[in-house]
Amino acid sequence: MSRPLVMGVLNVTPDSFSDGGMYLDQDRAIARGIEMIGEGADVIDVGGESTRPGAGPVPVEVELRRVLPVVEELSRHARVSVDTMKPEVAEAAVSAGATLVNDVSSTLWPVAAAAGVGWVAMHMRGTPATMQDDPRYGDVVGEVGSHLVDRARAASDAGVEEVWIDPGIGFGKTTRHNLLLLRHVDALVNSGFPVLVGTSRKGFLGHLAAGPAGEPVPTSERMAGSIATATWAMLEGAGMVRVHDVAATVQAATLVGDTRIGPPTHRAEAVLS
Ligand code: HH2
């Protein structure tokens, strides 16, 4: 890897917090996936159920109908992950071509083990419907880290060869919890499992950038915070970031690769020589 990987977000949903309704139409979803691949995305993360705070579950058949055609087509062009909490959806998406199960419930490793694909264990406190109702931790970094490492070890023991861990920024966490987890990304990296971080356009960035009246900035104006936090995470050792703004993040990831990882790439060589 000459640079950290970039996972492009593709929500085939009516209600995702940032791109909800934009790619519910299959052709538009596929076109957006192809566009992100052109921008340098290493993985396209296809989701059919929003996990924004307050979101409720969608029926299996609906989720399958949303994601399968998109997974099938995009997996001809690039690596595809499926963002789901449902074993039926994970299994069907893998049959359609996905090679990574992105699991915000951190329970689906048996599916990944049986199918011989990779798995992302993300930490979430509670369910999307209730997770932001006064989340509390004694030691957020320690609790999230030990949960993830326990699950990752269980998956490895079950035979999953590629296991990622993800602190689940915004999933049952206050702004302070999110900042502490970002501050200590290196604690997760030191576990030895590759780390994925997703901050893109999330609510805490809107609150941190709020003006004097206290109004959070809208999702469309959170790119600076998204790139800043993704860059921070990559510099601290995250191997992949999950983002909406692929082109800009690929530039940041390339810069991190040029400065931090292994021998200089051709761009850095040209500048340094
Ligand atoms: N965040 C979201 C969804 N899936 N998966 C991982 N591994 N890490 C994350 O941080 C993560 C995730 C939420 O973002 P988004 O998909 O843009 O919105 P929604 O859940 O409303 O569809």
PDB file of C-alpha atoms and ligand atoms in Angstrom:
ATOM      1  CA  MET A   1       0.000   0.000   0.000  1.00  0.00           C
ATOM      2  CA  SER A   2       1.563   3.293  -1.044  1.00  0.00           C
ATOM      3  CA  ARG A   3      -1.162   5.215   0.765  1.00  0.00           C
ATOM      4  CA  PRO A   4      -4.048   4.545   3.166  1.00  0.00           C
ATOM      5  CA  LEU A   5      -7.151   3.237   1.427  1.00  0.00           C
ATOM      6  CA  VAL A   6     -10.247   5.306   0.696  1.00  0.00           C
ATOM      7  CA  MET A   7     -13.706   3.766   1.004  1.00  0.00           C
ATOM      8  CA  GLY A   8     -16.390   5.726  -0.858  1.00  0.00           C
ATOM      9  CA  VAL A   9     -19.847   5.930   0.735  1.00  0.00           C
ATOM     10  CA  LEU A  10     -22.805   4.970  -1.460  1.00  0.00           C
ATOM     11  CA  ASN A  11     -26.142   4.964   0.318  1.00  0.00           C
ATOM     12  CA  VAL A  12     -29.009   3.516  -1.716  1.00  0.00           C
ATOM     13  CA  THR A  13     -31.497   4.907   0.793  1.00  0.00           C
ATOM     14  CA  PRO A  14     -34.122   7.659   0.992  1.00  0.00           C
ATOM     15  CA  ASP A  15     -32.984   8.865   4.413  1.00  0.00           C
ATOM     16  CA  SER A  16     -29.217   8.742   4.978  1.00  0.00           C
ATOM     17  CA  PHE A  17     -28.038  11.813   6.840  1.00  0.00           C
ATOM     18  CA  SER A  18     -25.921  13.202   4.010  1.00  0.00           C
ATOM     19  CA  ASP A  19     -26.687  11.534   0.663  1.00  0.00           C
ATOM     20  CA  GLY A  20     -30.185  10.245   1.512  1.00  0.00           C
ATOM     21  CA  GLY A  21     -32.461  10.144  -1.551  1.00  0.00           C
ATOM     22  CA  MET A  22     -29.680  11.048  -3.992  1.00  0.00           C
ATOM     23  CA  TYR A  23     -28.921   7.469  -5.076  1.00  0.00           C
ATOM     24  CA  LEU A  24     -32.129   5.549  -4.399  1.00  0.00           C
ATOM     25  CA  ASP A  25     -32.460   5.229  -8.163  1.00  0.00           C
ATOM     26  CA  GLN A  26     -30.242   2.263  -9.145  1.00  0.00           C
ATOM     27  CA  ASP A  27     -28.808   3.895 -12.279  1.00  0.00           C
ATOM     28  CA  ARG A  28     -27.825   6.993 -10.341  1.00  0.00           C
ATOM     29  CA  ALA A  29     -26.279   4.852  -7.606  1.00  0.00           C
ATOM     30  CA  ILE A  30     -24.216   2.900 -10.128  1.00  0.00           C
ATOM     31  CA  ALA A  31     -23.155   6.107 -11.876  1.00  0.00           C
ATOM     32  CA  ARG A  32     -22.050   7.591  -8.553  1.00  0.00           C
ATOM     33  CA  GLY A  33     -20.114   4.402  -7.746  1.00  0.00           C
ATOM     34  CA  ILE A  34     -18.329   4.555 -11.117  1.00  0.00           C
ATOM     35  CA  GLU A  35     -17.605   8.227 -10.524  1.00  0.00           C
ATOM     36  CA  MET A  36     -16.021   7.478  -7.119  1.00  0.00           C
ATOM     37  CA  ILE A  37     -13.921   4.694  -8.669  1.00  0.00           C
ATOM     38  CA  GLY A  38     -12.701   7.238 -11.221  1.00  0.00           C
ATOM     39  CA  GLU A  39     -11.803   9.570  -8.359  1.00  0.00           C
ATOM     40  CA  GLY A  40      -9.580   6.880  -6.851  1.00  0.00           C
ATOM     41  CA  ALA A  41     -11.806   5.076  -4.327  1.00  0.00           C
ATOM     42  CA  ASP A  42     -10.323   1.705  -3.370  1.00  0.00           C
ATOM     43  CA  VAL A  43     -13.591   0.276  -2.039  1.00  0.00           C
ATOM     44  CA  ILE A  44     -17.213   1.287  -2.665  1.00  0.00           C
ATOM     45  CA  ASP A  45     -19.353   0.797   0.450  1.00  0.00           C
ATOM     46  CA  VAL A  46     -22.941   0.084  -0.598  1.00  0.00           C
ATOM     47  CA  GLY A  47     -25.625   0.493   2.074  1.00  0.00           C
ATOM     48  CA  GLY A  48     -29.393   0.056   1.924  1.00  0.00           C
ATOM     49  CA  GLU A  49     -30.357   1.030   5.475  1.00  0.00           C
ATOM     50  CA  SER A  50     -29.535   4.320   7.163  1.00  0.00           C
ATOM     51  CA  THR A  51     -27.850   4.116  10.551  1.00  0.00           C
ATOM     52  CA  ARG A  52     -28.159   7.823  11.315  1.00  0.00           C
ATOM     53  CA  PRO A  53     -29.224   8.612  14.884  1.00  0.00           C
ATOM     54  CA  GLY A  54     -32.949   7.871  15.250  1.00  0.00           C
ATOM     55  CA  ALA A  55     -33.204   5.682  12.129  1.00  0.00           C
ATOM     56  CA  GLY A  56     -35.345   2.555  12.305  1.00  0.00           C
ATOM     57  CA  PRO A  57     -34.684  -0.780  10.593  1.00  0.00           C
ATOM     58  CA  VAL A  58     -35.893  -1.508   7.049  1.00  0.00           C
ATOM     59  CA  PRO A  59     -37.263  -4.944   6.055  1.00  0.00           C
ATOM     60  CA  VAL A  60     -34.771  -7.438   4.617  1.00  0.00           C
ATOM     61  CA  GLU A  61     -36.533  -7.560   1.215  1.00  0.00           C
ATOM     62  CA  VAL A  62     -36.341  -3.784   0.859  1.00  0.00           C
ATOM     63  CA  GLU A  63     -32.656  -3.686   1.757  1.00  0.00           C
ATOM     64  CA  LEU A  64     -31.906  -6.545  -0.653  1.00  0.00           C
ATOM     65  CA  ARG A  65     -33.796  -4.823  -3.460  1.00  0.00           C
ATOM     66  CA  ARG A  66     -31.844  -1.625  -2.906  1.00  0.00           C
ATOM     67  CA  VAL A  67     -28.331  -3.010  -2.687  1.00  0.00           C
ATOM     68  CA  LEU A  68     -28.030  -6.172  -4.784  1.00  0.00           C
ATOM     69  CA  PRO A  69     -28.184  -4.724  -8.341  1.00  0.00           C
ATOM     70  CA  VAL A  70     -25.742  -1.990  -7.332  1.00  0.00           C
ATOM     71  CA  VAL A  71     -23.313  -4.436  -5.702  1.00  0.00           C
ATOM     72  CA  GLU A  72     -23.508  -6.739  -8.689  1.00  0.00           C
ATOM     73  CA  GLU A  73     -22.692  -4.029 -11.217  1.00  0.00           C
ATOM     74  CA  LEU A  74     -20.044  -2.133  -9.229  1.00  0.00           C
ATOM     75  CA  SER A  75     -18.170  -5.280  -8.209  1.00  0.00           C
ATOM     76  CA  ARG A  76     -17.321  -5.718 -11.903  1.00  0.00           C
ATOM     77  CA  HIS A  77     -15.321  -2.481 -11.683  1.00  0.00           C
ATOM     78  CA  ALA A  78     -13.863  -2.312  -8.146  1.00  0.00           C
ATOM     79  CA  ARG A  79     -13.852  -3.823  -4.699  1.00  0.00           C
ATOM     80  CA  VAL A  80     -17.273  -3.524  -3.061  1.00  0.00           C
ATOM     81  CA  SER A  81     -18.235  -3.736   0.594  1.00  0.00           C
ATOM     82  CA  VAL A  82     -21.769  -4.099   1.872  1.00  0.00           C
ATOM     83  CA  ASP A  83     -22.791  -1.899   4.802  1.00  0.00           C
ATOM     84  CA  THR A  84     -25.384  -3.965   6.647  1.00  0.00           C
ATOM     85  CA  MET A  85     -26.377  -5.392  10.010  1.00  0.00           C
ATOM     86  CA  LYS A  86     -28.392  -8.267   8.528  1.00  0.00           C
ATOM     87  CA  PRO A  87     -26.831 -11.685   7.858  1.00  0.00           C
ATOM     88  CA  GLU A  88     -29.216 -12.341   4.936  1.00  0.00           C
ATOM     89  CA  VAL A  89     -28.160  -9.119   3.224  1.00  0.00           C
ATOM     90  CA  ALA A  90     -24.462  -9.770   3.856  1.00  0.00           C
ATOM     91  CA  GLU A  91     -24.717 -13.286   2.408  1.00  0.00           C
ATOM     92  CA  ALA A  92     -26.648 -12.183  -0.677  1.00  0.00           C
ATOM     93  CA  ALA A  93     -24.333  -9.227  -1.304  1.00  0.00           C
ATOM     94  CA  VAL A  94     -21.290 -11.497  -1.131  1.00  0.00           C
ATOM     95  CA  SER A  95     -22.938 -13.821  -3.651  1.00  0.00           C
ATOM     96  CA  ALA A  96     -23.490 -10.750  -5.849  1.00  0.00           C
ATOM     97  CA  GLY A  97     -19.787  -9.814  -5.696  1.00  0.00           C
ATOM     98  CA  ALA A  98     -19.030  -7.954  -2.438  1.00  0.00           C
ATOM     99  CA  THR A  99     -15.784  -9.067  -0.788  1.00  0.00           C
ATOM    100  CA  LEU A 100     -16.004  -7.100   2.465  1.00  0.00           C
ATOM    101  CA  VAL A 101     -18.814  -7.060   5.045  1.00  0.00           C
ATOM    102  CA  ASN A 102     -18.948  -3.638   6.730  1.00  0.00           C
ATOM    103  CA  ASP A 103     -20.795  -4.441   9.919  1.00  0.00           C
ATOM    104  CA  VAL A 104     -21.825  -1.621  12.276  1.00  0.00           C
ATOM    105  CA  SER A 105     -23.290  -4.225  14.660  1.00  0.00           C
ATOM    106  CA  SER A 106     -19.978  -6.153  14.912  1.00  0.00           C
ATOM    107  CA  THR A 107     -21.882  -9.466  14.967  1.00  0.00           C
ATOM    108  CA  LEU A 108     -21.620 -10.816  11.411  1.00  0.00           C
ATOM    109  CA  TRP A 109     -18.175 -12.433  11.453  1.00  0.00           C
ATOM    110  CA  PRO A 110     -19.665 -15.949  11.062  1.00  0.00           C
ATOM    111  CA  VAL A 111     -21.053 -14.823   7.674  1.00  0.00           C
ATOM    112  CA  ALA A 112     -17.645 -13.499   6.625  1.00  0.00           C
ATOM    113  CA  ALA A 113     -15.958 -16.684   7.859  1.00  0.00           C
ATOM    114  CA  ALA A 114     -18.362 -18.942   5.952  1.00  0.00           C
ATOM    115  CA  ALA A 115     -18.056 -16.879   2.763  1.00  0.00           C
ATOM    116  CA  GLY A 116     -14.288 -16.379   2.923  1.00  0.00           C
ATOM    117  CA  VAL A 117     -14.477 -12.563   2.716  1.00  0.00           C
ATOM    118  CA  GLY A 118     -13.202  -9.676   4.816  1.00  0.00           C
ATOM    119  CA  TRP A 119     -15.061  -8.153   7.741  1.00  0.00           C
ATOM    120  CA  VAL A 120     -15.199  -4.729   9.407  1.00  0.00           C
ATOM    121  CA  ALA A 121     -16.115  -4.717  13.106  1.00  0.00           C
ATOM    122  CA  MET A 122     -17.487  -1.294  14.018  1.00  0.00           C
ATOM    123  CA  HIS A 123     -18.314  -0.241  17.572  1.00  0.00           C
ATOM    124  CA  MET A 124     -21.855   0.963  18.274  1.00  0.00           C
ATOM    125  CA  ARG A 125     -23.506   1.547  21.645  1.00  0.00           C
ATOM    126  CA  GLY A 126     -27.159   0.386  21.387  1.00  0.00           C
ATOM    127  CA  THR A 127     -29.051   0.712  18.115  1.00  0.00           C
ATOM    128  CA  PRO A 128     -29.327   3.661  15.703  1.00  0.00           C
ATOM    129  CA  ALA A 129     -32.817   4.387  17.085  1.00  0.00           C
ATOM    130  CA  THR A 130     -31.531   5.029  20.613  1.00  0.00           C
ATOM    131  CA  MET A 131     -27.743   5.306  20.491  1.00  0.00           C
ATOM    132  CA  GLN A 132     -27.548   9.084  20.983  1.00  0.00           C
ATOM    133  CA  ASP A 133     -29.781   9.053  24.101  1.00  0.00           C
ATOM    134  CA  ASP A 134     -27.222  10.178  26.681  1.00  0.00           C
ATOM    135  CA  PRO A 135     -24.314   7.826  25.865  1.00  0.00           C
ATOM    136  CA  ARG A 136     -21.933   7.334  28.808  1.00  0.00           C
ATOM    137  CA  TYR A 137     -18.618   5.544  29.243  1.00  0.00           C
ATOM    138  CA  GLY A 138     -16.136   5.264  32.101  1.00  0.00           C
ATOM    139  CA  ASP A 139     -13.211   5.085  29.678  1.00  0.00           C
ATOM    140  CA  VAL A 140     -14.453   5.405  26.115  1.00  0.00           C
ATOM    141  CA  VAL A 141     -11.122   4.568  24.474  1.00  0.00           C
ATOM    142  CA  GLY A 142     -10.563   1.477  26.630  1.00  0.00           C
ATOM    143  CA  GLU A 143     -14.145   0.206  26.343  1.00  0.00           C
ATOM    144  CA  VAL A 144     -14.388   0.669  22.584  1.00  0.00           C
ATOM    145  CA  GLY A 145     -10.921  -0.811  22.072  1.00  0.00           C
ATOM    146  CA  SER A 146     -11.509  -3.925  24.157  1.00  0.00           C
ATOM    147  CA  HIS A 147     -14.907  -4.560  22.535  1.00  0.00           C
ATOM    148  CA  LEU A 148     -13.353  -4.335  19.067  1.00  0.00           C
ATOM    149  CA  VAL A 149     -10.319  -6.442  19.852  1.00  0.00           C
ATOM    150  CA  ASP A 150     -12.521  -9.160  21.452  1.00  0.00           C
ATOM    151  CA  ARG A 151     -14.700  -9.284  18.321  1.00  0.00           C
ATOM    152  CA  ALA A 152     -11.710  -9.147  15.986  1.00  0.00           C
ATOM    153  CA  ARG A 153     -10.033 -12.041  17.783  1.00  0.00           C
ATOM    154  CA  ALA A 154     -13.251 -14.072  17.636  1.00  0.00           C
ATOM    155  CA  ALA A 155     -13.407 -13.446  13.897  1.00  0.00           C
ATOM    156  CA  SER A 156      -9.755 -14.364  13.374  1.00  0.00           C
ATOM    157  CA  ASP A 157     -10.247 -17.534  15.412  1.00  0.00           C
ATOM    158  CA  ALA A 158     -13.266 -18.369  13.235  1.00  0.00           C
ATOM    159  CA  GLY A 159     -11.045 -18.098  10.160  1.00  0.00           C
ATOM    160  CA  VAL A 160     -11.693 -14.573   8.837  1.00  0.00           C
ATOM    161  CA  GLU A 161      -8.393 -13.566   7.274  1.00  0.00           C
ATOM    162  CA  GLU A 162      -9.071  -9.860   6.806  1.00  0.00           C
ATOM    163  CA  VAL A 163     -10.477  -8.169   9.912  1.00  0.00           C
ATOM    164  CA  TRP A 164     -10.735  -4.377  10.256  1.00  0.00           C
ATOM    165  CA  ILE A 165     -11.699  -2.522  13.423  1.00  0.00           C
ATOM    166  CA  ASP A 166     -13.533   0.818  13.475  1.00  0.00           C
ATOM    167  CA  PRO A 167     -14.303   2.986  16.547  1.00  0.00           C
ATOM    168  CA  GLY A 168     -17.732   3.933  15.160  1.00  0.00           C
ATOM    169  CA  ILE A 169     -17.497   7.705  15.292  1.00  0.00           C
ATOM    170  CA  GLY A 170     -20.973   9.084  16.108  1.00  0.00           C
ATOM    171  CA  PHE A 171     -22.505   5.732  17.015  1.00  0.00           C
ATOM    172  CA  GLY A 172     -23.567   6.182  20.643  1.00  0.00           C
ATOM    173  CA  LYS A 173     -20.957   8.870  21.323  1.00  0.00           C
ATOM    174  CA  THR A 174     -20.917  12.524  22.307  1.00  0.00           C
ATOM    175  CA  THR A 175     -18.652  15.034  20.583  1.00  0.00           C
ATOM    176  CA  ARG A 176     -16.185  14.565  23.456  1.00  0.00           C
ATOM    177  CA  HIS A 177     -16.224  10.785  23.003  1.00  0.00           C
ATOM    178  CA  ASN A 178     -15.623  11.194  19.267  1.00  0.00           C
ATOM    179  CA  LEU A 179     -12.680  13.524  19.855  1.00  0.00           C
ATOM    180  CA  LEU A 180     -11.151  11.200  22.455  1.00  0.00           C
ATOM    181  CA  LEU A 181     -11.431   8.249  20.072  1.00  0.00           C
ATOM    182  CA  LEU A 182      -9.781  10.259  17.313  1.00  0.00           C
ATOM    183  CA  ARG A 183      -7.082  11.479  19.692  1.00  0.00           C
ATOM    184  CA  HIS A 184      -6.320   7.846  20.528  1.00  0.00           C
ATOM    185  CA  VAL A 185      -6.662   6.160  17.134  1.00  0.00           C
ATOM    186  CA  ASP A 186      -3.102   4.948  17.751  1.00  0.00           C
ATOM    187  CA  ALA A 187      -4.389   2.770  20.620  1.00  0.00           C
ATOM    188  CA  LEU A 188      -6.494   0.847  18.102  1.00  0.00           C
ATOM    189  CA  VAL A 189      -3.658   0.766  15.576  1.00  0.00           C
ATOM    190  CA  ASN A 190      -1.385  -0.732  18.246  1.00  0.00           C
ATOM    191  CA  SER A 191      -3.770  -3.694  18.555  1.00  0.00           C
ATOM    192  CA  GLY A 192      -2.305  -4.943  15.286  1.00  0.00           C
ATOM    193  CA  PHE A 193      -5.648  -5.076  13.465  1.00  0.00           C
ATOM    194  CA  PRO A 194      -5.993  -2.645  10.554  1.00  0.00           C
ATOM    195  CA  VAL A 195      -8.130   0.352  11.474  1.00  0.00           C
ATOM    196  CA  LEU A 196     -10.950   2.002   9.507  1.00  0.00           C
ATOM    197  CA  VAL A 197     -12.271   5.417  10.564  1.00  0.00           C
ATOM    198  CA  GLY A 198     -15.434   7.161   9.362  1.00  0.00           C
ATOM    199  CA  THR A 199     -15.904  10.808  10.311  1.00  0.00           C
ATOM    200  CA  SER A 200     -17.217  12.060   6.983  1.00  0.00           C
ATOM    201  CA  ARG A 201     -19.736  14.923   7.340  1.00  0.00           C
ATOM    202  CA  LYS A 202     -20.840  13.627  10.749  1.00  0.00           C
ATOM    203  CA  GLY A 203     -22.798  15.724  13.228  1.00  0.00           C
ATOM    204  CA  PHE A 204     -19.937  16.477  15.633  1.00  0.00           C
ATOM    205  CA  LEU A 205     -18.092  18.237  12.785  1.00  0.00           C
ATOM    206  CA  GLY A 206     -21.149  20.441  12.268  1.00  0.00           C
ATOM    207  CA  HIS A 207     -21.260  21.293  15.973  1.00  0.00           C
ATOM    208  CA  LEU A 208     -17.538  21.985  16.218  1.00  0.00           C
ATOM    209  CA  ALA A 209     -17.739  24.356  13.244  1.00  0.00           C
ATOM    210  CA  ALA A 210     -20.887  26.142  14.517  1.00  0.00           C
ATOM    211  CA  GLY A 211     -20.951  29.921  14.298  1.00  0.00           C
ATOM    212  CA  PRO A 212     -21.614  32.351  17.176  1.00  0.00           C
ATOM    213  CA  ALA A 213     -25.371  31.591  17.157  1.00  0.00           C
ATOM    214  CA  GLY A 214     -24.575  27.928  17.818  1.00  0.00           C
ATOM    215  CA  GLU A 215     -26.205  26.607  14.656  1.00  0.00           C
ATOM    216  CA  PRO A 216     -24.326  23.502  13.407  1.00  0.00           C
ATOM    217  CA  VAL A 217     -23.039  23.847   9.849  1.00  0.00           C
ATOM    218  CA  PRO A 218     -25.008  21.703   7.360  1.00  0.00           C
ATOM    219  CA  THR A 219     -23.631  18.430   5.947  1.00  0.00           C
ATOM    220  CA  SER A 220     -22.837  20.154   2.641  1.00  0.00           C
ATOM    221  CA  GLU A 221     -20.348  22.427   4.443  1.00  0.00           C
ATOM    222  CA  ARG A 222     -18.468  19.841   6.472  1.00  0.00           C
ATOM    223  CA  MET A 223     -15.776  18.890   3.992  1.00  0.00           C
ATOM    224  CA  ALA A 224     -12.954  20.757   5.725  1.00  0.00           C
ATOM    225  CA  GLY A 225     -13.608  18.979   9.019  1.00  0.00           C
ATOM    226  CA  SER A 226     -14.043  15.674   7.199  1.00  0.00           C
ATOM    227  CA  ILE A 227     -10.681  15.964   5.438  1.00  0.00           C
ATOM    228  CA  ALA A 228      -8.941  17.250   8.567  1.00  0.00           C
ATOM    229  CA  THR A 229     -10.145  14.355  10.720  1.00  0.00           C
ATOM    230  CA  ALA A 230      -9.524  11.738   8.009  1.00  0.00           C
ATOM    231  CA  THR A 231      -5.992  13.090   7.577  1.00  0.00           C
ATOM    232  CA  TRP A 232      -5.426  13.003  11.320  1.00  0.00           C
ATOM    233  CA  ALA A 233      -6.614   9.388  11.489  1.00  0.00           C
ATOM    234  CA  MET A 234      -4.429   8.355   8.547  1.00  0.00           C
ATOM    235  CA  LEU A 235      -1.364  10.045  10.038  1.00  0.00           C
ATOM    236  CA  GLU A 236      -2.031   8.172  13.274  1.00  0.00           C
ATOM    237  CA  GLY A 237      -2.003   4.895  11.362  1.00  0.00           C
ATOM    238  CA  ALA A 238      -5.551   4.223  10.129  1.00  0.00           C
ATOM    239  CA  GLY A 239      -5.312   2.028   7.041  1.00  0.00           C
ATOM    240  CA  MET A 240      -8.621   3.135   5.527  1.00  0.00           C
ATOM    241  CA  VAL A 241     -11.051   6.052   5.813  1.00  0.00           C
ATOM    242  CA  ARG A 242     -14.735   5.975   4.884  1.00  0.00           C
ATOM    243  CA  VAL A 243     -15.789   9.168   3.091  1.00  0.00           C
ATOM    244  CA  HIS A 244     -18.312  10.922   0.878  1.00  0.00           C
ATOM    245  CA  ASP A 245     -15.779  13.318  -0.697  1.00  0.00           C
ATOM    246  CA  VAL A 246     -13.584  10.794  -2.465  1.00  0.00           C
ATOM    247  CA  ALA A 247     -11.471  12.965  -4.765  1.00  0.00           C
ATOM    248  CA  ALA A 248     -10.362  15.337  -2.009  1.00  0.00           C
ATOM    249  CA  THR A 249      -9.696  12.498   0.419  1.00  0.00           C
ATOM    250  CA  VAL A 250      -7.619  10.602  -2.139  1.00  0.00           C
ATOM    251  CA  GLN A 251      -5.435  13.715  -2.413  1.00  0.00           C
ATOM    252  CA  ALA A 252      -5.062  13.765   1.375  1.00  0.00           C
ATOM    253  CA  ALA A 253      -4.356  10.014   1.509  1.00  0.00           C
ATOM    254  CA  THR A 254      -1.728  10.380  -1.208  1.00  0.00           C
ATOM    255  CA  LEU A 255      -0.062  13.150   0.764  1.00  0.00           C
ATOM    256  CA  VAL A 256      -0.078  10.986   3.893  1.00  0.00           C
ATOM    257  CA  GLY A 257       1.398   8.128   1.861  1.00  0.00           C
ATOM    258  CA  ASP A 258       4.103  10.391   0.484  1.00  0.00           C
ATOM    259  CA  THR A 259       5.073  11.629   3.921  1.00  0.00           C
ATOM    260  CA  ARG A 260       4.498   8.641   6.161  1.00  0.00           C
ATOM    261  CA  ILE A 261       4.398   5.242   4.525  1.00  0.00           C
ATOM    262  CA  GLY A 262       7.344   3.353   3.105  1.00  0.00           C
ATOM    263  CA  PRO A 263       9.488   4.619   0.262  1.00  0.00           C
ATOM    264  CA  PRO A 264       8.425   7.875  -1.381  1.00  0.00           C
ATOM    265  CA  THR A 265       6.000   7.555  -4.276  1.00  0.00           C
ATOM    266  CA  HIS A 266       6.971   8.914  -7.668  1.00  0.00           C
ATOM    267  CA  ARG A 267       5.459  12.308  -6.835  1.00  0.00           C
ATOM    268  CA  ALA A 268       7.477  12.696  -3.650  1.00  0.00           C
ATOM    269  CA  GLU A 269      10.592  11.370  -5.396  1.00  0.00           C
ATOM    270  CA  ALA A 270      10.250  14.026  -8.066  1.00  0.00           C
ATOM    271  CA  VAL A 271      10.007  16.718  -5.431  1.00  0.00           C
ATOM    272  CA  LEU A 272      12.667  15.375  -3.098  1.00  0.00           C
ATOM    273  CA  SER A 273      15.351  14.535  -5.665  1.00  0.00           C
TER     274      SER A 273
HETATM  275  N1  HH2 B   1     -20.760   5.373   9.436  1.00  0.00           N
HETATM  276  C1  HH2 B   1     -21.966   5.298   8.840  1.00  0.00           C
HETATM  277  C2  HH2 B   1     -22.372   4.108   8.231  1.00  0.00           C
HETATM  278  N2  HH2 B   1     -21.555   3.037   8.182  1.00  0.00           N
HETATM  279  N3  HH2 B   1     -19.489   2.013   8.692  1.00  0.00           N
HETATM  280  C3  HH2 B   1     -18.293   2.073   9.259  1.00  0.00           C
HETATM  281  N4  HH2 B   1     -17.457   1.016   9.214  1.00  0.00           N
HETATM  282  N5  HH2 B   1     -17.844   3.203   9.906  1.00  0.00           N
HETATM  283  C4  HH2 B   1     -18.617   4.331   9.996  1.00  0.00           C
HETATM  284  O1  HH2 B   1     -18.171   5.328  10.616  1.00  0.00           O
HETATM  285  C5  HH2 B   1     -19.924   4.301   9.400  1.00  0.00           C
HETATM  286  C6  HH2 B   1     -20.336   3.092   8.749  1.00  0.00           C
HETATM  287  C7  HH2 B   1     -22.894   6.467   8.857  1.00  0.00           C
HETATM  288  O2  HH2 B   1     -22.717   7.268   7.738  1.00  0.00           O
HETATM  289  P1  HH2 B   1     -23.579   7.244   6.380  1.00  0.00           P
HETATM  290  O3  HH2 B   1     -23.535   5.907   5.731  1.00  0.00           O
HETATM  291  O4  HH2 B   1     -23.085   8.352   5.531  1.00  0.00           O
HETATM  292  O5  HH2 B   1     -25.050   7.607   6.780  1.00  0.00           O
HETATM  293  P2  HH2 B   1     -26.345   6.741   7.063  1.00  0.00           P
HETATM  294  O6  HH2 B   1     -26.023   5.775   8.152  1.00  0.00           O
HETATM  295  O7  HH2 B   1     -27.380   7.761   7.475  1.00  0.00           O
HETATM  296  O8  HH2 B   1     -26.727   6.018   5.813  1.00  0.00           O
END
